[in-house]
Short mmCIF file of C-alpha atoms (C1' of nucleotides) in Angstrom, two decimals:
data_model
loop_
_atom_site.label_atom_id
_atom_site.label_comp_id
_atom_site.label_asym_id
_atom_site.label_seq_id
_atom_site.Cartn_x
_atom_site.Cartn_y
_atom_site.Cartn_z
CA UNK A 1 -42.99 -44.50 27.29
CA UNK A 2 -41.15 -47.37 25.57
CA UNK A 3 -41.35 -50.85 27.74
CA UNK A 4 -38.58 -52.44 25.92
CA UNK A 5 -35.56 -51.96 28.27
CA UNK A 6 -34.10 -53.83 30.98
CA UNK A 7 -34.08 -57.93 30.11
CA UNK A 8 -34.86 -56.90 26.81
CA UNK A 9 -37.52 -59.54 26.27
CA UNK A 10 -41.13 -58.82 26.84
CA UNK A 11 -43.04 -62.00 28.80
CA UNK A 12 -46.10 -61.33 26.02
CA UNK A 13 -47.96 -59.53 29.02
CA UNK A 14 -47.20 -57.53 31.79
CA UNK A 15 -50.72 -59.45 33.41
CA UNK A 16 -49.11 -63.12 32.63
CA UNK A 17 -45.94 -62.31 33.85
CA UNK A 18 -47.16 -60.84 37.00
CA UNK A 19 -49.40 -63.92 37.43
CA UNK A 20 -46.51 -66.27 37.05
CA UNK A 21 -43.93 -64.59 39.54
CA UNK A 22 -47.03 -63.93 41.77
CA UNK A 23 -47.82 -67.85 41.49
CA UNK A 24 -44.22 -69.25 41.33
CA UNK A 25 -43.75 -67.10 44.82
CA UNK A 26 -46.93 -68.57 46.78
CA UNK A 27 -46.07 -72.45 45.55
CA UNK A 28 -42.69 -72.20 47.12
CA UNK A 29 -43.70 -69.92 50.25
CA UNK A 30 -41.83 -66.99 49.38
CA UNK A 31 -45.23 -65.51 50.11
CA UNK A 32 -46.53 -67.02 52.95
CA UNK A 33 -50.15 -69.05 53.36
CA UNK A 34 -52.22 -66.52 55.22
CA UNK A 35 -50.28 -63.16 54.19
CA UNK A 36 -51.67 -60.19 53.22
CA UNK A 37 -50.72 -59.09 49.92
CA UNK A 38 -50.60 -55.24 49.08
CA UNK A 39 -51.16 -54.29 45.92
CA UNK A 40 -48.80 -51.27 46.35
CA UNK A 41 -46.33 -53.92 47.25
CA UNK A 42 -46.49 -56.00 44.67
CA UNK A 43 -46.54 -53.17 42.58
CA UNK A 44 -43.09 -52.11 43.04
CA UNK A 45 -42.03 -55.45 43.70
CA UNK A 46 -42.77 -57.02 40.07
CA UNK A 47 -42.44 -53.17 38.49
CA UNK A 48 -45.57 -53.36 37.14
CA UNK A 49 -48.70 -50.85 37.55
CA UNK A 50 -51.93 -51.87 39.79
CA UNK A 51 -54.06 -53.23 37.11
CA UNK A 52 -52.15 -56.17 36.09
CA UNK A 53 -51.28 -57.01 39.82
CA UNK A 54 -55.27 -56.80 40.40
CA UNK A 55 -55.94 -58.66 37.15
CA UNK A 56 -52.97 -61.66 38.21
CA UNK A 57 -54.54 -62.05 42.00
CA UNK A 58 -57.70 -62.25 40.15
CA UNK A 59 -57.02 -64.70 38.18
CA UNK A 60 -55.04 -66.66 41.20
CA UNK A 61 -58.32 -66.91 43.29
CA UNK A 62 -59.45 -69.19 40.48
CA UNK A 63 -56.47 -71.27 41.16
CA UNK A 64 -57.74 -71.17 44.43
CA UNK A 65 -54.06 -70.05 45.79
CA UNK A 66 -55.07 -66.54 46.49
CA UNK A 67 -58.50 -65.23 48.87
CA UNK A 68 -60.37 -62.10 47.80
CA UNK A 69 -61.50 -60.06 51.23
CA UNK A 70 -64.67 -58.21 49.81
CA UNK A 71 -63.58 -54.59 50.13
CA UNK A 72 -60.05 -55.48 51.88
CA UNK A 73 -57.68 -56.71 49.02
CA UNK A 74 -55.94 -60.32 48.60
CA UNK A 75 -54.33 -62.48 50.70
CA UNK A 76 -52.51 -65.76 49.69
CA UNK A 77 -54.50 -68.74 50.44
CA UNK A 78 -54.38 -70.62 54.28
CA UNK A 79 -53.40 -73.79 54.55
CA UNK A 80 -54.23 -76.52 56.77
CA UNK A 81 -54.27 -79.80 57.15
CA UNK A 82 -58.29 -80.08 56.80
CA UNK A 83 -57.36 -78.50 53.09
CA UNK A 84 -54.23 -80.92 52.32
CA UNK A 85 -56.34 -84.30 53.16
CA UNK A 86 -59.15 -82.79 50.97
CA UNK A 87 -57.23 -81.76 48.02
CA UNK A 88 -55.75 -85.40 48.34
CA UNK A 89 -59.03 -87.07 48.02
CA UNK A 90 -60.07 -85.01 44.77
CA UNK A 91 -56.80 -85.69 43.66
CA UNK A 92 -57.14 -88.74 43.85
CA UNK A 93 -61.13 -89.45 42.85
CA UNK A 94 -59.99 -86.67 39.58
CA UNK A 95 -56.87 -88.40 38.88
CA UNK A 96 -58.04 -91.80 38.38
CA UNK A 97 -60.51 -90.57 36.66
CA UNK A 98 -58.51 -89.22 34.17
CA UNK A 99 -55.97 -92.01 34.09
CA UNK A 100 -58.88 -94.35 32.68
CA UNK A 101 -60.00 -91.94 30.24
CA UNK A 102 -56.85 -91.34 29.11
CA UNK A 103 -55.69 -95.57 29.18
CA UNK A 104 -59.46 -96.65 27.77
CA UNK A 105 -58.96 -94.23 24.30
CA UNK A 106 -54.91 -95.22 24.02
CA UNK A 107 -52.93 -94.53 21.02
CA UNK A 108 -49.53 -95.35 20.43
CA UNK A 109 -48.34 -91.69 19.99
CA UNK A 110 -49.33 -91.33 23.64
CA UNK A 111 -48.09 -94.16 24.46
CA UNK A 112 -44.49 -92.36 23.05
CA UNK A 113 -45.61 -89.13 25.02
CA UNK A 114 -45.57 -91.24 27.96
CA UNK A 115 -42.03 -92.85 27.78
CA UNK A 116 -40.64 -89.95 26.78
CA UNK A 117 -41.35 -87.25 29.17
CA UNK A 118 -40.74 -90.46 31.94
CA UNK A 119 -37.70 -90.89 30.45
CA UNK A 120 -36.57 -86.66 30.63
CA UNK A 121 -37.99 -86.76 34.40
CA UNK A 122 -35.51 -89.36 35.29
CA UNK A 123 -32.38 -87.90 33.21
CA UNK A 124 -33.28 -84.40 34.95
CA UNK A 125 -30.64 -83.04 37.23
CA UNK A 126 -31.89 -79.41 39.31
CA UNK A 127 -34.49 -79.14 41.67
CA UNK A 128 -36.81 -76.70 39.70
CA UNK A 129 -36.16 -78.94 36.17
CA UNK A 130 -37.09 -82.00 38.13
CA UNK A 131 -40.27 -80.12 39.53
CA UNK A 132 -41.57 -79.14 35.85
CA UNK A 133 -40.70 -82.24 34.32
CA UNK A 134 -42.55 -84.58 36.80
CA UNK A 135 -45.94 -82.54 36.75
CA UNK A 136 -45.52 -82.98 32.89
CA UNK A 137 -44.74 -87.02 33.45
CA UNK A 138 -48.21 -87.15 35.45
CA UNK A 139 -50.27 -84.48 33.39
CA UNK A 140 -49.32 -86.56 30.23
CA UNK A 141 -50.45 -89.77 32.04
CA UNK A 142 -53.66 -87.46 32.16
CA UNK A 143 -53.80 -86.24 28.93
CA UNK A 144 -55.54 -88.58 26.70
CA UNK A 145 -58.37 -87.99 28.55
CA UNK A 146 -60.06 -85.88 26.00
CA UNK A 147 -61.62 -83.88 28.95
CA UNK A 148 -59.92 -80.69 29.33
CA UNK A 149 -61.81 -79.28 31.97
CA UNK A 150 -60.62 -82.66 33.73
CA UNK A 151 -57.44 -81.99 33.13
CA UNK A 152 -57.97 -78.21 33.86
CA UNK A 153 -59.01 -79.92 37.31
CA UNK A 154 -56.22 -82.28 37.55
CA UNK A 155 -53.45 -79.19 36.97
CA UNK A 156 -54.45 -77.00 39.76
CA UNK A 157 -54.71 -79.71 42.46
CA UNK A 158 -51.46 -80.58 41.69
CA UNK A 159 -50.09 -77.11 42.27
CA UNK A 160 -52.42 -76.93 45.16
CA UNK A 161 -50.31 -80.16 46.45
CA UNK A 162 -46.58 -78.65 45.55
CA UNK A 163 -47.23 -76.36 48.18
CA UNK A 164 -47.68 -78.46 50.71
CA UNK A 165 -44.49 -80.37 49.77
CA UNK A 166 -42.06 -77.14 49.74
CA UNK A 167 -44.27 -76.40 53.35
CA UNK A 168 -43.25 -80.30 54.48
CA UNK A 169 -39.58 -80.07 53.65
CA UNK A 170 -38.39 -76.55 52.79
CA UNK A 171 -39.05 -77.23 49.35
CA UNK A 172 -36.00 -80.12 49.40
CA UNK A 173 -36.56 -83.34 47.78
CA UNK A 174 -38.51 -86.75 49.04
CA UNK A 175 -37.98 -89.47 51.71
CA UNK A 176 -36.16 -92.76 51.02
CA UNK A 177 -39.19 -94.39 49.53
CA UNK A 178 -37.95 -95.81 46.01
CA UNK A 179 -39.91 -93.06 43.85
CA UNK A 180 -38.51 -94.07 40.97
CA UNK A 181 -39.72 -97.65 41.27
CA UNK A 182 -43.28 -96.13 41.99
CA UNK A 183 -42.90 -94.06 38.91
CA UNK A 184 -42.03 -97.34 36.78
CA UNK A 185 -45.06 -98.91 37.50
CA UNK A 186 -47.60 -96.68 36.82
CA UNK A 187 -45.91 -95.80 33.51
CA UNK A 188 -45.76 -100.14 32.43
CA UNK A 189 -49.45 -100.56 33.32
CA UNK A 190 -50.40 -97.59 31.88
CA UNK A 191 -48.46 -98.21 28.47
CA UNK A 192 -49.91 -102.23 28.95
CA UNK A 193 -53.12 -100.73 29.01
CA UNK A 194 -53.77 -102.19 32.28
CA UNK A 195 -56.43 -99.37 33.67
CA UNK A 196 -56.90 -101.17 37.16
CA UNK A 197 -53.19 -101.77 38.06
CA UNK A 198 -52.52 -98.23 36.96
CA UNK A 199 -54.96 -96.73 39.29
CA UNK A 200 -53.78 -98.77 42.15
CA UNK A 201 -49.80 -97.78 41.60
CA UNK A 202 -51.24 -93.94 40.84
CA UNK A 203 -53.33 -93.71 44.01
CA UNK A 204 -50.75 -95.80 46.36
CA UNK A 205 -47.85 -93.37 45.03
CA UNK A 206 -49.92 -90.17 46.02
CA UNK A 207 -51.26 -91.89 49.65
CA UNK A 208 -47.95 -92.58 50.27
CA UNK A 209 -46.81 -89.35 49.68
CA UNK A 210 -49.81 -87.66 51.70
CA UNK A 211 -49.06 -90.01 54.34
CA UNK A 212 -45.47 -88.79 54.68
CA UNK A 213 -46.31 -85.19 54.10
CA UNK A 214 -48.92 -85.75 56.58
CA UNK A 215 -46.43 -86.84 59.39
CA UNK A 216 -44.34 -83.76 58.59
CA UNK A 217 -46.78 -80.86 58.92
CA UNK A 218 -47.31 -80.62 62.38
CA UNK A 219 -47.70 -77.13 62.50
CA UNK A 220 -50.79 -76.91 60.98
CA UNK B 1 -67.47 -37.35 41.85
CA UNK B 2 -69.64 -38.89 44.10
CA UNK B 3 -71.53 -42.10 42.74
CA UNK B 4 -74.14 -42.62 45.22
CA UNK B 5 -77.10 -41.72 43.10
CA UNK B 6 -79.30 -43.78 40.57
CA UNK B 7 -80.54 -46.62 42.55
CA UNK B 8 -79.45 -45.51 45.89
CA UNK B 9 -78.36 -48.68 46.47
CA UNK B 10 -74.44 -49.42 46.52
CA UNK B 11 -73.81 -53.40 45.34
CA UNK B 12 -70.60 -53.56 47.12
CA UNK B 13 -68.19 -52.88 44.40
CA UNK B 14 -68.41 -52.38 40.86
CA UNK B 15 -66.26 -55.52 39.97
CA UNK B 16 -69.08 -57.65 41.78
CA UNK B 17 -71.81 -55.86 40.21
CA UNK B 18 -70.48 -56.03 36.99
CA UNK B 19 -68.96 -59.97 37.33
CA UNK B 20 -73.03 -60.72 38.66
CA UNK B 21 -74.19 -59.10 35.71
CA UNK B 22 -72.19 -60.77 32.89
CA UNK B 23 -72.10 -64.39 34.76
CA UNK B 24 -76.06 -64.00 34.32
CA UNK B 25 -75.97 -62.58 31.08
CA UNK B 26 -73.55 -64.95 29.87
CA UNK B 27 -75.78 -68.22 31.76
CA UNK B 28 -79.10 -66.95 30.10
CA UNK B 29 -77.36 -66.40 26.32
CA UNK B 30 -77.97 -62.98 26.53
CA UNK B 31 -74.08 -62.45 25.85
CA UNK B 32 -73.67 -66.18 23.17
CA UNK B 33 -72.09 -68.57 23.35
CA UNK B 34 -68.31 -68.26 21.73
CA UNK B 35 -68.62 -63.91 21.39
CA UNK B 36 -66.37 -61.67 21.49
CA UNK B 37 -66.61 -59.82 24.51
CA UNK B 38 -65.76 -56.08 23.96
CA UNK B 39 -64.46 -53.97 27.12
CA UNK B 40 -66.02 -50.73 25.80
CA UNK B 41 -69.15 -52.34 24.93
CA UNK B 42 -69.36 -54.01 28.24
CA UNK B 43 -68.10 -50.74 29.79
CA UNK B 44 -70.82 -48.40 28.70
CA UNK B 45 -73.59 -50.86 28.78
CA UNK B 46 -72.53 -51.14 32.49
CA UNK B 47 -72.08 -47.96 33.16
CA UNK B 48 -68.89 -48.87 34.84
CA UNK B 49 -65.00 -48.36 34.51
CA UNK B 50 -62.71 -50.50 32.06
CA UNK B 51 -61.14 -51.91 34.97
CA UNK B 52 -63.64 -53.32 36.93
CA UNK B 53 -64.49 -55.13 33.83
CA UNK B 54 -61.58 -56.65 33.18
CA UNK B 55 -61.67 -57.83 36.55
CA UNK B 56 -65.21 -59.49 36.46
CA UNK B 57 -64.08 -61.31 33.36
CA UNK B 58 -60.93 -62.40 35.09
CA UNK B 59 -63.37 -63.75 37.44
CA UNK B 60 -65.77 -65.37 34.62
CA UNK B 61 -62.65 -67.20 33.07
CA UNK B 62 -61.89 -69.07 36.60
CA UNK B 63 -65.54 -70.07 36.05
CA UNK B 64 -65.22 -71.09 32.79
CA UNK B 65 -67.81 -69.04 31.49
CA UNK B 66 -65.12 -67.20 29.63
CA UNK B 67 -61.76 -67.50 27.73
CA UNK B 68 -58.96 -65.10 27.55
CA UNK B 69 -57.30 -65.20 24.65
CA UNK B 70 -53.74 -64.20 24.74
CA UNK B 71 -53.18 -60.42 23.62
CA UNK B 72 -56.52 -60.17 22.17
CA UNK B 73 -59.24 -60.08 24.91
CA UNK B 74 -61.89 -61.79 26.09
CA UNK B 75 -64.99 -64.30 24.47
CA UNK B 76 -67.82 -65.87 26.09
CA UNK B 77 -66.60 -69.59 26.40
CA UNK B 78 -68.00 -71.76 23.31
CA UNK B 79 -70.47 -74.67 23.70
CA UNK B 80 -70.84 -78.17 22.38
CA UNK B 81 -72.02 -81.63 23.14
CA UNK B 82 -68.81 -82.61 23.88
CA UNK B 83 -68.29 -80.13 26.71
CA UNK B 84 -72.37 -80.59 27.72
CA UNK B 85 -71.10 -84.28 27.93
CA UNK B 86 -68.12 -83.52 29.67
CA UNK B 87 -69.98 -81.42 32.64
CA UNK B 88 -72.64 -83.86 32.91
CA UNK B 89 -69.58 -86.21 33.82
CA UNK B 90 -67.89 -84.67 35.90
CA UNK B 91 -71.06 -83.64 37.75
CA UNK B 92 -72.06 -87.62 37.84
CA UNK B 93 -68.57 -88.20 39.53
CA UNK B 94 -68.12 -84.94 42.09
CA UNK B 95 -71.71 -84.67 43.13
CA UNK B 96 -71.83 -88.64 44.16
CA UNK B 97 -68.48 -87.97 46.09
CA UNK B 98 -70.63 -84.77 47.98
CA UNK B 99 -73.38 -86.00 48.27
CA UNK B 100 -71.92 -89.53 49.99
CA UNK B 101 -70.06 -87.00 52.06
CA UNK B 102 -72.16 -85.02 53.35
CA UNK B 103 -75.09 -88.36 54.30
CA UNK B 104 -71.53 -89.78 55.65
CA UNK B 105 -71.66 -86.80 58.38
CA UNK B 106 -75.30 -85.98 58.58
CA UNK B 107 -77.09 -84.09 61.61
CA UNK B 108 -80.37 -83.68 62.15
CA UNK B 109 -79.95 -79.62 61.65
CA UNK B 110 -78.33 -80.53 58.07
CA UNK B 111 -81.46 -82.69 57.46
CA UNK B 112 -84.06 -80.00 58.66
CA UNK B 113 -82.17 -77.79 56.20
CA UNK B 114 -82.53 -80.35 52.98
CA UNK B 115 -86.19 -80.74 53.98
CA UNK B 116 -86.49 -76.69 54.14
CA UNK B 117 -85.00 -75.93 50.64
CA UNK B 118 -86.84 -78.94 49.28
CA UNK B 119 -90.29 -77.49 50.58
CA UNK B 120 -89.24 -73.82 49.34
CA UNK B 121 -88.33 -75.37 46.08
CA UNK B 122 -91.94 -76.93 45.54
CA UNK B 123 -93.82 -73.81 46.56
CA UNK B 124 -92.06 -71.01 44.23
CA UNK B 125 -93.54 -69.78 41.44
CA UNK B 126 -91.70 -67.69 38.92
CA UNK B 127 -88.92 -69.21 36.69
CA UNK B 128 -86.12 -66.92 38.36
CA UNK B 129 -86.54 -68.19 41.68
CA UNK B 130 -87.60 -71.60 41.14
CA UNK B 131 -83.90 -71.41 39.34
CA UNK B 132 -82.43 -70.19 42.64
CA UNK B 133 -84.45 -72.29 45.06
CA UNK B 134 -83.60 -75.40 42.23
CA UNK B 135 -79.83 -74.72 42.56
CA UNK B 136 -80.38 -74.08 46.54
CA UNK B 137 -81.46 -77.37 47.46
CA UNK B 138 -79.12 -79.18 44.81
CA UNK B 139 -76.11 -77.61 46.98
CA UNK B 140 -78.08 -78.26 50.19
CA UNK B 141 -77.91 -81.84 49.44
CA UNK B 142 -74.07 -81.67 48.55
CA UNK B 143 -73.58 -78.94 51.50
CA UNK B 144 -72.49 -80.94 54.43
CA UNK B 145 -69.61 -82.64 52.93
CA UNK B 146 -66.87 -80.40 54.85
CA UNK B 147 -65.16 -79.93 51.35
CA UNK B 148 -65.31 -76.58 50.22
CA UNK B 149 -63.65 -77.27 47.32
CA UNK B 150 -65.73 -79.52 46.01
CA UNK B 151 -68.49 -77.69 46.71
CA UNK B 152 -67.23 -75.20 44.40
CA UNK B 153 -66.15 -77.16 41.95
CA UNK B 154 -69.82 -78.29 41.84
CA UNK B 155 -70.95 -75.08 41.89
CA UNK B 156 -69.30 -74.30 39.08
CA UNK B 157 -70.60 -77.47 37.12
CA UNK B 158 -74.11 -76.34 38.03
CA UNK B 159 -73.95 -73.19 36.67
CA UNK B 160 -72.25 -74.55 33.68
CA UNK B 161 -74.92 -76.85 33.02
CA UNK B 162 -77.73 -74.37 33.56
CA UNK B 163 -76.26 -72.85 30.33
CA UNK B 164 -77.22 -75.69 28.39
CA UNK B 165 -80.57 -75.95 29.78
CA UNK B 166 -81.72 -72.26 28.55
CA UNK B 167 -79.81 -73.07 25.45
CA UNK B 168 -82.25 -75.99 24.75
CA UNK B 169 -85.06 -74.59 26.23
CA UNK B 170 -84.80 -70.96 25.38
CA UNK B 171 -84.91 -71.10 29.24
CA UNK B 172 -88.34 -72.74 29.17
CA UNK B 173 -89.09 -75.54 31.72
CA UNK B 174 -88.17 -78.96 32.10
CA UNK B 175 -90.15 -81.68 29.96
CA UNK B 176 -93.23 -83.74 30.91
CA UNK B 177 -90.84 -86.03 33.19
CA UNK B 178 -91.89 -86.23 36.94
CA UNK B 179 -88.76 -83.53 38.11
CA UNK B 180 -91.37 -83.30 41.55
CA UNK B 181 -91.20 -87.14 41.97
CA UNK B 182 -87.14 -87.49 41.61
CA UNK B 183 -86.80 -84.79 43.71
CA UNK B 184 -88.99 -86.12 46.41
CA UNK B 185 -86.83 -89.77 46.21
CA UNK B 186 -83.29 -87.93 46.46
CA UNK B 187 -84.64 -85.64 49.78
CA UNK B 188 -86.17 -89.42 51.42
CA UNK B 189 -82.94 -91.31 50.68
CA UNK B 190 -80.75 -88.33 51.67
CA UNK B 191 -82.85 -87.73 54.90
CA UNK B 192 -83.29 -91.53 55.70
CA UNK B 193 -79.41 -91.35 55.19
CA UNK B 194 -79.39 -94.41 52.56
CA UNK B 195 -76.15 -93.05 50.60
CA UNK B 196 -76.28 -95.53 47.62
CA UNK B 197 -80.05 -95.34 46.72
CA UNK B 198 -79.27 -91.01 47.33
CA UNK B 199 -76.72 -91.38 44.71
CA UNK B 200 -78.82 -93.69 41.92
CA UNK B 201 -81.56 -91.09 42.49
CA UNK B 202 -79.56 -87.92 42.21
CA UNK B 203 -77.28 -89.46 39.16
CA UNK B 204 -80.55 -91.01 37.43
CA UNK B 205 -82.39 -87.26 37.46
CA UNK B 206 -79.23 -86.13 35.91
CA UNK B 207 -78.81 -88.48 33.33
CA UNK B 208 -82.28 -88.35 32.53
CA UNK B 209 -82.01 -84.35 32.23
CA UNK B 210 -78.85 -84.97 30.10
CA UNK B 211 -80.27 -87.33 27.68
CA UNK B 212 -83.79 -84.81 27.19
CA UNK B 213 -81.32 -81.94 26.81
CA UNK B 214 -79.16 -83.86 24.24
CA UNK B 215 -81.67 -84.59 22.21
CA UNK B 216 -82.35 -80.63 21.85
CA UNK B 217 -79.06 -79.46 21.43
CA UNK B 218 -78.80 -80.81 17.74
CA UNK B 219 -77.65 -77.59 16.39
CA UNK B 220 -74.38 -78.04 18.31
"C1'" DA C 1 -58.57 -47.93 83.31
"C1'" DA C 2 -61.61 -49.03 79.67
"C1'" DA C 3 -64.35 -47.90 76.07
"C1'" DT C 4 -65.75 -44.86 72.39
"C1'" DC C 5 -65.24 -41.76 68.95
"C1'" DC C 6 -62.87 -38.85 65.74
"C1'" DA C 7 -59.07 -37.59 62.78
"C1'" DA C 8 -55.13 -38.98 60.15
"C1'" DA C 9 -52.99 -42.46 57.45
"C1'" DA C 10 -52.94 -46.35 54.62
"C1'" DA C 11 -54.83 -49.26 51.30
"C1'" DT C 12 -58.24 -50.50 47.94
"C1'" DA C 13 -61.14 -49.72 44.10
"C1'" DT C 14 -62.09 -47.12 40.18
"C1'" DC C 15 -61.65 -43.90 36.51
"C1'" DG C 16 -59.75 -41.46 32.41
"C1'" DA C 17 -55.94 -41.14 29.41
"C1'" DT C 18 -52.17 -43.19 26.79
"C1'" DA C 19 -49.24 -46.62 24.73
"C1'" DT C 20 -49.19 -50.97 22.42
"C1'" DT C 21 -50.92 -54.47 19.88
"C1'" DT C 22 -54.01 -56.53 16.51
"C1'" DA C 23 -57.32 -56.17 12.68
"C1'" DT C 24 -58.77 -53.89 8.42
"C1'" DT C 25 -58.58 -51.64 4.18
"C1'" DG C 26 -56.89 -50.04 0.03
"C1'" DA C 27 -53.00 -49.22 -3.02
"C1'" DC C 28 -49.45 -51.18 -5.57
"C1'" DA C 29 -46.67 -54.59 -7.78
"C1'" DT C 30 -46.66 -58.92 -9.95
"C1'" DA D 1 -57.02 -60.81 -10.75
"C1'" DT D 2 -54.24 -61.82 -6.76
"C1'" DG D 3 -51.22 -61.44 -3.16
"C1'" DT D 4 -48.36 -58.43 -0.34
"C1'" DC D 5 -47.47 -54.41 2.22
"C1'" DA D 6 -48.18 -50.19 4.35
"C1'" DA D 7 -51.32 -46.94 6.48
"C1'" DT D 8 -55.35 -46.49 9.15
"C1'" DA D 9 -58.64 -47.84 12.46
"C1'" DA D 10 -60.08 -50.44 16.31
"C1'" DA D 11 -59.39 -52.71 20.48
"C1'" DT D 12 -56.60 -54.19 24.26
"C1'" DA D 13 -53.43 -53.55 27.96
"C1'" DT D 14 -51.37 -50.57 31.08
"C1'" DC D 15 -50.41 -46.52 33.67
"C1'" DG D 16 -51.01 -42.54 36.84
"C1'" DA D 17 -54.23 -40.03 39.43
"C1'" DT D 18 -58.36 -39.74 42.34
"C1'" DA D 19 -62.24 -41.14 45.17
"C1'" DT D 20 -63.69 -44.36 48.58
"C1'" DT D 21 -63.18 -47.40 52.16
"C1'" DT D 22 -60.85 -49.47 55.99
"C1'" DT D 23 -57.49 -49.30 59.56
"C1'" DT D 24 -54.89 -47.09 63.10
"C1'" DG D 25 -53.77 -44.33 66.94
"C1'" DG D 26 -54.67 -40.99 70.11
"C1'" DA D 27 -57.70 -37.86 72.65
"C1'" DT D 28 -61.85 -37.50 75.34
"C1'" DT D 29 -65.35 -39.18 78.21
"C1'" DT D 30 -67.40 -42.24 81.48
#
DNA sequence: AAATCCAAAAATATCGATATTTATTGACAT
DNA sequence: ATGTCAATAAATATCGATATTTTTGGATTT
């Protein structure tokens, strides 16, 4: 059997491109915190045989966004509010972490790293570009760190956090707080070399946001 | 087929033996550091399906005790002092946040548990257990935090770092240092519930394992 | 009526076989 | 000699089928 048909482009793997609808569709909430998840299911769903759906949820329990039941399958991860305050605080111990790594061993090509992909977040028009380009404004800010498994850290508890934010507003955009503004800062002390002040405009822009999430996930 | 028979024991499934078996193979260097990890060579020295361990390596990559890379399998994740340096990092920073944590919200049945794994830690005898009861009382100590996830995450880093230890060591014991002593001054701080001398006595025994194991690892 | 147990159904876990991709080797042309 | 290319060999990735386990629903008993 040939595998070259429909799209006509082959996602390198069927495993990866299981792993990313699989992921794309528990970040959003198209399948729901809590839910069971067949494999037979998911099978026909992404047309794909068992062993790459096994191998995807697999690898998604390491991104801690799917839960292996020992002989009883998957099911996508619970939330709760216990979960979102606690993958705030790593956030932010990991984050600033990272930021001073990354700000103490400054060069100026990150420096242009840094404008730039601020400066393509803010030009950004859809929802989903915006989404990508602002975890790539915050992982750069994170990526001189030279510590990849850091970094490694830093990338999941983000995703972790987009859930919440699609489960706080339906997946629709921020409050009226001046984000932008917020954004602005942390990229000038950063690029100034300023460490402290960019810790303090990191952390206060993701408390701020927890707060506000916070007051809009009652049903947890 | 029926495959109730060798042992006559049944180890759950065959992706948990199998991800046991390699995670301890891979800790120990049985399986090296940065090798190419062959299905059908893992396969028949398992004496289990290819699936299965595909799976268990799946489960070693969240772990970072293995890479996947792209189209062309699996390898037992390299070492280096930079990534020895990196753990014993991140392990400085995570385990103070548990450990602060879990003092922060200590009971008297948490502290009767600390001074239980510390007392089954002293009187073991072989290497394999003292390695268990070792790690035991390490995650006793960061077990009360009410942060799951960064009690994995430490976890992970401990397991990481064991790695390092039988690489030095050809899994010999620890050095003429008094390990007993530190011990003893984490469990009376801990118990006592005096967070910051807890944390100088927890992160000086780690330092001071770091620098004796740095100074062994020159062939990295 | 409630609880228990058994049989049928569903779902998971695992295997063996096959298709696809990557690595290797040797011939051929330059 | 050397580099390129094709043919072969090896290894991975994936599928379809089967065995095992868990769940479900109903019949039987207390």
């Amino acid at each position: 059997m040939n595998m070259m048909d429909d799209t006509g482009s082959r996602e390198t793997s069927a495993t990866r491109a299981a792993y990313l609808s699989l992921r794309e569709m528990i970040l959003v909430g198209d399948l729901a915190a809590g839910k069971k998840l067949k494999i037979e299911q998911l099978r026909s769903m992404l047309d794909v045989g068992a062993s790459p759906v096994r191998e995807a949820l697999s690898l998604l329990t390491s991104d801690m966004l799917v839960e292996r039941i020992d002989q009883r399958g998957f099911r996508a991860a619970p939330v709760s509010l216990a979960n979102f305050e606690e993958i705030l605080n790593l956030r932010c111990t990991l984050e600033d972490m990272a930021l001073r790594q990354s700000i103490a061993r400054r060069t100026s090509d990150w420096e242009e790293h840094l404008v730039l992909s601020h400066h393509r977040m803010k030009r950004v028009v859809g929802t989903d570009t915006f989404e990508d380009a602002h975890k790539t404004f915050h992982m750069t800010l994170l990526g001189n760190s030279e510590s990849p498994m850091l970094e490694r850290y830093c990338s999941q508890l983000y995703d972790l956090n987009i859930r919440y934010r699609y489960l706080a507003a339906g997946g629709a955009r921020y409050q009226s707080r001046d984000i932008a503004a917020e954004h602005e800062d942390i990229l000038d002390a950063a690029v100034k070399g300023d460490a402290d002040a960019a810790s303090v405009a990191l952390l206060s822009h993701y408390r701020l946001t927890g707060e506000y999430l916070t007051s809009q996930l009652g049903g947890l």
